[in-house]
Short mmCIF file of C-alpha atoms and ligand atoms in Angstrom, two decimals:
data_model
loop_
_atom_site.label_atom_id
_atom_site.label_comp_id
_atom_site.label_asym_id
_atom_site.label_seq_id
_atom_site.Cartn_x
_atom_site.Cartn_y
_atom_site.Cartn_z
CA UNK A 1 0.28 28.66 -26.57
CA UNK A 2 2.54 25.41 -26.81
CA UNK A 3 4.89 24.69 -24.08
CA UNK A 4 8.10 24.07 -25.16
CA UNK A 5 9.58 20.69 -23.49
CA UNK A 6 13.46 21.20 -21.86
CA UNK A 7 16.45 19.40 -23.01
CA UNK A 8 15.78 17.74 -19.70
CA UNK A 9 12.06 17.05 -19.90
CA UNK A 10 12.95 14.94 -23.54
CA UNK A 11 15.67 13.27 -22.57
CA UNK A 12 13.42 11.94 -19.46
CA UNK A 13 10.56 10.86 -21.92
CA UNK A 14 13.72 9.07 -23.65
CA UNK A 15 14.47 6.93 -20.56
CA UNK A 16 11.33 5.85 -20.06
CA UNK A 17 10.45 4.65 -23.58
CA UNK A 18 13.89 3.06 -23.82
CA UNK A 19 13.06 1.37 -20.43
CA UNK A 20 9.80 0.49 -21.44
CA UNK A 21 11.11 -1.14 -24.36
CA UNK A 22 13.77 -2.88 -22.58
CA UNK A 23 11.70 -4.47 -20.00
CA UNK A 24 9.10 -5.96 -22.76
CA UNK A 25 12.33 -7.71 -24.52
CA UNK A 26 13.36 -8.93 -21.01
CA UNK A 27 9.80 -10.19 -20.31
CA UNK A 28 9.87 -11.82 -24.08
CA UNK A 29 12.92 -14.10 -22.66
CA UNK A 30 11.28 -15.10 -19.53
CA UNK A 31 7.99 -15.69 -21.53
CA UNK A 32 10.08 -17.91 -23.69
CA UNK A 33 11.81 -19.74 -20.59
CA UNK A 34 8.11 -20.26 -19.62
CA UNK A 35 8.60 -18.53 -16.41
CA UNK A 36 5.62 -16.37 -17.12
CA UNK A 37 2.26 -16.87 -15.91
CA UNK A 38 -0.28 -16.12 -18.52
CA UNK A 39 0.14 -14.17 -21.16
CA UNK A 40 2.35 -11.11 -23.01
CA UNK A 41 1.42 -8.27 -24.23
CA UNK A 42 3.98 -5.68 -25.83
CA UNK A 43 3.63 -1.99 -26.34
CA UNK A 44 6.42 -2.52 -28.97
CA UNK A 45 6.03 0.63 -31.09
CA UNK A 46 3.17 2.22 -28.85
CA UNK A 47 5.87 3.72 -26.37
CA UNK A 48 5.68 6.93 -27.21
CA UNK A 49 2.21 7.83 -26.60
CA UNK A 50 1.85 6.28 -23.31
CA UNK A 51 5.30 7.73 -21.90
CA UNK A 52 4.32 11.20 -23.54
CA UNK A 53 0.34 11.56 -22.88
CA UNK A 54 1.82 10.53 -18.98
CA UNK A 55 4.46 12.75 -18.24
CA UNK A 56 1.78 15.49 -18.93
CA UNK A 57 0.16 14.88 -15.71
CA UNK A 58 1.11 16.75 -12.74
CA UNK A 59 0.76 15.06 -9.34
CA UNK A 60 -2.48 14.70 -7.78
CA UNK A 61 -3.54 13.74 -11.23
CA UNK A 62 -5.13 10.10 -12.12
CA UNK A 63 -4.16 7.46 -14.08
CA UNK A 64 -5.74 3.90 -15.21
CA UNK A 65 -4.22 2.18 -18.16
CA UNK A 66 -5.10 -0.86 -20.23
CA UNK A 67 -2.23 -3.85 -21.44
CA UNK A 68 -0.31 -1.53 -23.92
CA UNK A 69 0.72 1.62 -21.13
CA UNK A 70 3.53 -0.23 -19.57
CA UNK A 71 5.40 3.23 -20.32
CA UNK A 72 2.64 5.36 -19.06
CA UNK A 73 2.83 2.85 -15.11
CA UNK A 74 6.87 3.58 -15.32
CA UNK A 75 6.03 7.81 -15.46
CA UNK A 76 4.13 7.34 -12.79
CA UNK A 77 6.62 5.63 -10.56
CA UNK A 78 6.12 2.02 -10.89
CA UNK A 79 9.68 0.05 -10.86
CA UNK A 80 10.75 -2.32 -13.10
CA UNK A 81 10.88 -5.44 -10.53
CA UNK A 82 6.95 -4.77 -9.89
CA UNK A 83 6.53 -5.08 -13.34
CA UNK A 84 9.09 -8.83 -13.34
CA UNK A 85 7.42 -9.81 -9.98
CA UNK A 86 3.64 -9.52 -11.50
CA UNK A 87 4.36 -11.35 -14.73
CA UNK A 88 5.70 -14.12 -12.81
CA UNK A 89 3.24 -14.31 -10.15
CA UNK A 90 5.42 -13.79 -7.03
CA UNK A 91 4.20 -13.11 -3.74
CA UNK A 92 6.21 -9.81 -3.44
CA UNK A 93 4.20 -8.54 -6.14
CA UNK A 94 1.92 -5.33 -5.92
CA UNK A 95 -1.41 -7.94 -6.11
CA UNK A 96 1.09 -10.71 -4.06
CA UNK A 97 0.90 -13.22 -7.12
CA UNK A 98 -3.59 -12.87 -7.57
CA UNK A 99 -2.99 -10.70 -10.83
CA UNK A 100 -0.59 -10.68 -13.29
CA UNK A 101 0.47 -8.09 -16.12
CA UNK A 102 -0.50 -4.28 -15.37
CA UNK A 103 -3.49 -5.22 -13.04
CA UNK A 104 -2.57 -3.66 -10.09
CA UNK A 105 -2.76 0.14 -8.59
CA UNK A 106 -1.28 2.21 -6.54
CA UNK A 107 -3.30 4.58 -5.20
CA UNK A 108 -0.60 7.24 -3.64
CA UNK A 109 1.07 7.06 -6.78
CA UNK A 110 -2.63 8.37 -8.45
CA UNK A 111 -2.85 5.01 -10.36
CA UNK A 112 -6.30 3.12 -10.52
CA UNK A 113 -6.45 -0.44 -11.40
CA UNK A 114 -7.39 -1.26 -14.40
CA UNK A 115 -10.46 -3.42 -15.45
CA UNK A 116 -10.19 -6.45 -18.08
CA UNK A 117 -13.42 -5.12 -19.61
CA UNK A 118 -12.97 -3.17 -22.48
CA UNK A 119 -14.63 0.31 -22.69
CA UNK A 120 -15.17 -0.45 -18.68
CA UNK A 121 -12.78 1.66 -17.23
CA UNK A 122 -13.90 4.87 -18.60
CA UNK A 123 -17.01 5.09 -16.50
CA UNK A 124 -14.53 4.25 -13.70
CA UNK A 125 -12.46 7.30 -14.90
CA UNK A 126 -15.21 9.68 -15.28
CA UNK A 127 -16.26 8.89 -11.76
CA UNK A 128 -12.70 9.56 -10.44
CA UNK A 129 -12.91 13.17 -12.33
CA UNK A 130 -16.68 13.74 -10.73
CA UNK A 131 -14.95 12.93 -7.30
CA UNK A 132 -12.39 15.60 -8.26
CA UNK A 133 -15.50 18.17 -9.47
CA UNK A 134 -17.13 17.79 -6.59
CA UNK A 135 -14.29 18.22 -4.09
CA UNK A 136 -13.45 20.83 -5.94
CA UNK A 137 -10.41 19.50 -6.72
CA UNK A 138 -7.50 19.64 -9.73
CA UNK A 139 -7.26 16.62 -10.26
CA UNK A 140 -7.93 15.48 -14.24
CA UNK A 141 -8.32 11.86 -14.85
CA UNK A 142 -6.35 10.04 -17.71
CA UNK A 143 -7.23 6.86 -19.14
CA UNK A 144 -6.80 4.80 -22.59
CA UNK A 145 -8.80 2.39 -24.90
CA UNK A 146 -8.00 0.79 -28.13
CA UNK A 147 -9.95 1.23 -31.37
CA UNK A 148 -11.22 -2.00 -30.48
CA UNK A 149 -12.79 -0.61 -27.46
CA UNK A 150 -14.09 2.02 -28.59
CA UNK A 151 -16.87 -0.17 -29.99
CA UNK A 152 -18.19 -1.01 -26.51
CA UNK A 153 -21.24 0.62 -24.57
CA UNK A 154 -19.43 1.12 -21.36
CA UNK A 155 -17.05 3.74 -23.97
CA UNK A 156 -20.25 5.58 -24.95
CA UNK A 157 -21.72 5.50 -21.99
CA UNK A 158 -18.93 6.58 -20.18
CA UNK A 159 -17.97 9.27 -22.10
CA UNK A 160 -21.27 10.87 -22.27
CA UNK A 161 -21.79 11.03 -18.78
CA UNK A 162 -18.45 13.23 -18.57
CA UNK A 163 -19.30 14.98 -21.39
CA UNK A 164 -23.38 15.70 -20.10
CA UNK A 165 -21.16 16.43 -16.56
CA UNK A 166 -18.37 18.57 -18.17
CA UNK A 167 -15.42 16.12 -16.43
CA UNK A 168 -11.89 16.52 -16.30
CA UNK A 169 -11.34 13.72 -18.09
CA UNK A 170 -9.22 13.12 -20.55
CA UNK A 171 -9.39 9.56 -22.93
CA UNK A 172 -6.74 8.67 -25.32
CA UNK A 173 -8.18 6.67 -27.57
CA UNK A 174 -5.20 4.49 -29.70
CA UNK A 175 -5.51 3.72 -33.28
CA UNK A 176 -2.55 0.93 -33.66
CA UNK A 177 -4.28 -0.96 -36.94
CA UNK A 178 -5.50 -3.61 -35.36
CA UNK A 179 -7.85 -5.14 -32.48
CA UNK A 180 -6.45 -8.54 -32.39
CA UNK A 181 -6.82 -9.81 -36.14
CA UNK A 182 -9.59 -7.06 -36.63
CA UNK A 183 -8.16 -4.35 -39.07
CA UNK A 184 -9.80 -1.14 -38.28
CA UNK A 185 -11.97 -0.61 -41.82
CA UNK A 186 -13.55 -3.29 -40.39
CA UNK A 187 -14.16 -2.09 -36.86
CA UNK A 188 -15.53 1.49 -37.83
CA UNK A 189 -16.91 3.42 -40.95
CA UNK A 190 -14.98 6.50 -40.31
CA UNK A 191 -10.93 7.51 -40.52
CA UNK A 192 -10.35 9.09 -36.87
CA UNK A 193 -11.76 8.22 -33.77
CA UNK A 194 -11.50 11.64 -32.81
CA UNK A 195 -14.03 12.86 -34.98
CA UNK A 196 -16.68 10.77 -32.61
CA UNK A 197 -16.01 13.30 -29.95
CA UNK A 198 -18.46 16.56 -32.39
CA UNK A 199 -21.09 13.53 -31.16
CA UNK A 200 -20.86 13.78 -27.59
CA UNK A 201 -20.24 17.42 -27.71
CA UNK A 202 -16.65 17.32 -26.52
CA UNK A 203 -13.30 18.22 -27.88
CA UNK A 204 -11.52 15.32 -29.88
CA UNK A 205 -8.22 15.47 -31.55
CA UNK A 206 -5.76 13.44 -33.59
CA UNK A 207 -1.94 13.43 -33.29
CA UNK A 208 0.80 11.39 -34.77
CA UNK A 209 1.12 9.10 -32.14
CA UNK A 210 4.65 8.33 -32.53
CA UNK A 211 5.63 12.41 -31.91
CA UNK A 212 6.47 12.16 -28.55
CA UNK A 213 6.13 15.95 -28.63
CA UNK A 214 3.14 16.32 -30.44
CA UNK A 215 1.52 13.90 -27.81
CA UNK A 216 2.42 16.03 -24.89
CA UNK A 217 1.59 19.18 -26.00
CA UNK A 218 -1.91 18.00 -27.27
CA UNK A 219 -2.23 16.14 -23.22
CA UNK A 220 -1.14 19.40 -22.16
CA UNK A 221 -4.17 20.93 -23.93
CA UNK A 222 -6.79 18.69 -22.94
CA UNK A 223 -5.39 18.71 -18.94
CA UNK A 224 -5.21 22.32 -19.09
CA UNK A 225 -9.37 22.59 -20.75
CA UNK A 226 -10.56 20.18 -18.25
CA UNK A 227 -8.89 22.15 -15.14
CA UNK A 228 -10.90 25.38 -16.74
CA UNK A 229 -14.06 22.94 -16.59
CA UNK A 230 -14.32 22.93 -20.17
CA UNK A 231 -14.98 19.02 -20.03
CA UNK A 232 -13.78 15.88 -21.89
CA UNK A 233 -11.01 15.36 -24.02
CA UNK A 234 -10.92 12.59 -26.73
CA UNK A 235 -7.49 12.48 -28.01
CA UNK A 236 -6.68 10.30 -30.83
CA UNK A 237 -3.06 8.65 -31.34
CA UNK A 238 -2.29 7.17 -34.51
CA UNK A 239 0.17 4.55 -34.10
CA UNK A 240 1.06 0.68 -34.96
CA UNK A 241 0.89 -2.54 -32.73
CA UNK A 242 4.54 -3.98 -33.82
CA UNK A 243 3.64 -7.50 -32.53
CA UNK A 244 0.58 -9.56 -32.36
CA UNK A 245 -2.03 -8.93 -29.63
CA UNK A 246 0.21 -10.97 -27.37
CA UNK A 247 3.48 -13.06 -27.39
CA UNK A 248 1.25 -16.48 -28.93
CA UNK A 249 -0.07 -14.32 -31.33
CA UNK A 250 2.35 -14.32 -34.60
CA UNK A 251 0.20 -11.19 -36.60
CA UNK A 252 0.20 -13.08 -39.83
CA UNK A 253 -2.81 -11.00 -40.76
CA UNK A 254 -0.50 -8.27 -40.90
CA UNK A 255 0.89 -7.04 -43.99
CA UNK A 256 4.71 -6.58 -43.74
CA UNK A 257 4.36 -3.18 -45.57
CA UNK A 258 2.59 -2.00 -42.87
CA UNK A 259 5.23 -3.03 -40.50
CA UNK A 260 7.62 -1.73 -43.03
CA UNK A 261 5.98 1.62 -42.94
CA UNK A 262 5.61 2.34 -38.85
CA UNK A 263 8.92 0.75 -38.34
CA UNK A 264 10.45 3.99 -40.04
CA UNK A 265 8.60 5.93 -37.82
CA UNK A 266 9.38 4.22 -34.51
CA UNK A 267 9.17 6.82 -31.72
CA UNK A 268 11.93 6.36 -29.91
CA UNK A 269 14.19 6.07 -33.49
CA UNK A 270 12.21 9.45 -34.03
CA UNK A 271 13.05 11.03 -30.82
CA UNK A 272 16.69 9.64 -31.27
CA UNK A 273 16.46 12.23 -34.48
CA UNK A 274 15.10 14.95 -32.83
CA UNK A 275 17.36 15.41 -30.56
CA UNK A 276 20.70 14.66 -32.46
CA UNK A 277 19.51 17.28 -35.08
CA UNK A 278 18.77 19.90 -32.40
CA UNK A 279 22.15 19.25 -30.48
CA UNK A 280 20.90 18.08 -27.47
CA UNK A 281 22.25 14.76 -27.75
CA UNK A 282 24.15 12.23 -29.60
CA UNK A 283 25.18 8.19 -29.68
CA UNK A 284 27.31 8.55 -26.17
CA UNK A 285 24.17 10.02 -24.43
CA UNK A 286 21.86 7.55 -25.84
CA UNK A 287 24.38 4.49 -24.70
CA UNK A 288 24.67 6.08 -21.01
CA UNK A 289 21.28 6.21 -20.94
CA UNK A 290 20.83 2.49 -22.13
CA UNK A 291 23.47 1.14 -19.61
CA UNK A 292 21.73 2.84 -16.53
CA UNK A 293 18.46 0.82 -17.72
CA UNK A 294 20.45 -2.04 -18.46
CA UNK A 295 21.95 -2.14 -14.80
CA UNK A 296 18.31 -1.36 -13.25
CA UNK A 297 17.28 -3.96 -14.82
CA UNK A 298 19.51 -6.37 -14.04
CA UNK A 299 19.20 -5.76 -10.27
CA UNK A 300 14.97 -5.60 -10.51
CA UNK A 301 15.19 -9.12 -12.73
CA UNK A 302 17.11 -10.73 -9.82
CA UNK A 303 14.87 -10.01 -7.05
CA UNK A 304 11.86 -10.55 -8.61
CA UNK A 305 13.75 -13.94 -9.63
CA UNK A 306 14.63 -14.76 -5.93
CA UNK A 307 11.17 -13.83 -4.99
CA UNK A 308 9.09 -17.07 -3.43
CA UNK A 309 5.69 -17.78 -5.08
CA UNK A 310 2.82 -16.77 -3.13
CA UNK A 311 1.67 -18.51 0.03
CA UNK A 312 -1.45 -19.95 -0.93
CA UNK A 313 -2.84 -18.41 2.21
CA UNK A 314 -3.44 -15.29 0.54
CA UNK A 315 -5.85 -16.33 -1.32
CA UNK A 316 -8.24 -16.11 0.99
CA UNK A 317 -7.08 -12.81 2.19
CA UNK A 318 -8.63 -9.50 0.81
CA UNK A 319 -11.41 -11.64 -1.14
CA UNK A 320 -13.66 -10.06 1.27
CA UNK A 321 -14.00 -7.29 4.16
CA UNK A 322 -13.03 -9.06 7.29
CA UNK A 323 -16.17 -10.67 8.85
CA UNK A 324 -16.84 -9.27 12.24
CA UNK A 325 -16.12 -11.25 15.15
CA UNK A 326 -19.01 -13.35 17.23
CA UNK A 327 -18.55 -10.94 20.06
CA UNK A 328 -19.00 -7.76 17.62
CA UNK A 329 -21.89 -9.46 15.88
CA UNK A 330 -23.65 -10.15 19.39
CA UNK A 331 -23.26 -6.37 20.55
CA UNK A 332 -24.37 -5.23 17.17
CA UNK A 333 -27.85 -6.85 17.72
CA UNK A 334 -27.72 -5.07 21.43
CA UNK A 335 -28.14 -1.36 19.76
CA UNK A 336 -31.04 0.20 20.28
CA UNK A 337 -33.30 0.83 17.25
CA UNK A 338 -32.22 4.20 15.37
CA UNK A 339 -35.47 6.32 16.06
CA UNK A 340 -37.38 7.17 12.84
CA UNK A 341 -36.65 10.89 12.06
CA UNK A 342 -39.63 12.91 12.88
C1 TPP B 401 -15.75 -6.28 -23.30
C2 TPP B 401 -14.56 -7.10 -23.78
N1 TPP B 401 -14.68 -7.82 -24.92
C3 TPP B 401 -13.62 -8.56 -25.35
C4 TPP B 401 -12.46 -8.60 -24.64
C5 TPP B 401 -11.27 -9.46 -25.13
N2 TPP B 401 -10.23 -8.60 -25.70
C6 TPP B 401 -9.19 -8.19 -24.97
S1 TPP B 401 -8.17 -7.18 -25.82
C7 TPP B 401 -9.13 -7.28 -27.21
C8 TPP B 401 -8.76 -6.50 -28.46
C9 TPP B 401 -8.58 -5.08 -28.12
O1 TPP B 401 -8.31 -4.32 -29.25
P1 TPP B 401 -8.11 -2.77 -29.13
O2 TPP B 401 -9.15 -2.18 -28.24
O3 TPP B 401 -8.01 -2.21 -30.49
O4 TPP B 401 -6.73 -2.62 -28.34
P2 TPP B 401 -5.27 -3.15 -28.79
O5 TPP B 401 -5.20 -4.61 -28.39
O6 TPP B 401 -5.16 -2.95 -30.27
O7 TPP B 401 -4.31 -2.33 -28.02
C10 TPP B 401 -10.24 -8.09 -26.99
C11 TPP B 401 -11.28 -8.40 -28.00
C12 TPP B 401 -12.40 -7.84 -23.45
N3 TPP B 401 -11.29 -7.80 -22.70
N4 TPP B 401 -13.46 -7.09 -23.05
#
């Protein structure tokens, strides 16, 4: 049975692509203002599928997302000034200027830090769902990986322990084109990721990756299988990386009819569509809607511009648990023996 999104629900999933895409052209000024540390990486064109495959969790649910889920952190509760403060390495940042980009969690909010690593974060997922298993629990885990990264062991091995385990764990695995100049022909010998999943004995799936709806209600399937214990999900999204792998990165390996192509099927354009055909918006809503983000971000921007840089204290904080005082170490070595069990 599909389950119909309300007026409400879509126009939501709206917002937070719009404000998704919004903050990335924001953080595309400040990048070229060099007031970013590092890198950038856009989810231009990728919005959709993290907003959607998101705002199909429930709360108590888990969430760990690689660079391309910006939209996926904002369902979840993150605020656009975390998002300003971390890309310009404040102290008031969730990591306090250590990290920058997405690399932070938020564990009330049910989001788990991500790893660098590619592939390594679904091991890291599936033990978050065998935590939930075993505390009986209904809590699903939700993660991504590129097609890229679905080459690694740590994505085999990860999903084959949930899938031996039966986890409630649900991967989305993102086929944008590319995996930084790598065009996918080149990165696999088959057409859909999803068809890997027959392999591991789990279900797999592929959806248009750019139907916001389409993504939801195929989430909605795999959260609703893995809180019946029916296991793993591996849920393919076809969509297109609109920029390179990050701001330095110009794509030139990219063929503009490509571009051409996904531009046309942009998902928030598409959404845009849906919802002007079916009545339940129209250019006045979509303006309102763009304004609100507009002012949100204007406030977020200047706080996380007023922000100091990090005391280089911190540096040295949370590196390491706290080492026990002298006087705790002394009365440590005082305790008597513990007494072999007999
Ligand atoms: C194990 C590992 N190898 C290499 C890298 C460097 N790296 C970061 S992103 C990336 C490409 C990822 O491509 P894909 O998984 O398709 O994701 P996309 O960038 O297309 O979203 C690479 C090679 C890494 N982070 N981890």
């Amino acid at each position: 049975m599909e389950e119909t999104l309300t007026p409400e629900q879509l126009l939501d999933m709206y917002y937070y692509m719009k404000l998704t895409r919004l903050v990335e052209e924001r953080l595309q000024r400040l990048y070229r203002q060099g007031k970013i540390v590092g890198g950038l990486y856009r989810s231009l064109g990728q919005e959709g599928e993290s907003v959607a495959s998101a705002y199909a969790l429930e709360a108590g649910d888990f969430l760990a997302v690689m660079i391309r889920n910006l939209g996926a952190l904002f369902v979840r509760g993150v605020r656009p000034w975390e998002i300003f403060t971390q890309y310009m390495g404040k102290g008031t940042s969730p990591t306090r200027g250590k990290d920058n980009i997405v690399h932070f969690g938020s564990v009330e909010r049910g989001i788990i830090p991500p790893i660098s690593h590619l592939g390594d974060l679904i091991p890291v997922m599936a033990g978050i769902a065998l935590a939930s298993k075993m505390q009986r629990k209904r809590s699903v885990a939700l993660t991504y990986i590129g097609d890229g990264g679905t080459s690694t062991g740590a994505f085999h091995e990860g999903l084959n322990f949930a899938a031996v385990l039966k986890l409630p764990l649900i991967v989305i695995a993102e086929d944008n084109g590319y995996a930084y100049s790598t065009p996918k022909h080149k990165q696999m010998a088959i057409e859909n990721i999803a068809d890997r999943a027959i392999g591991y004995g789990i279900f797999g799936e592929t959806v248009d990756g750019n139907d916001v709806i389409a993504v939801y209600q195929a989430t909605r399937r795999a959260i609703r299988r893995a809180r019946e214990g029916l296991g793993p999900t591996l849920l393919e999204v076809k969509t297109f990386r609109m920029r390179g792998h990050a701001e330095h990165d110009d794509a030139w390996y990219v063929p503009r009819e490509l571009l051409e192509y996904w531009q046309k099927r942009d998902p928030i354009l598409r959404l845009e569509t849906y919802l002007k055909e079916h009545g339940l918006a129209d250019e006045t809503t979509f303006e309102e809607i763009t304004r609100r983000i507009e002012q949100e971000i204007e406030a977020d921007l200047r706080y996380a511009e007023e922000s100091p840089m990090p005391d280089p204290q911190i540096a040295l904080e949370g590196v390491y648990a706290e080492p026990p005082s002298l006087h705790e170490i002394s009365s440590i070595s005082r305790e008597p023996e513990v007494k072999a069990r007999s």
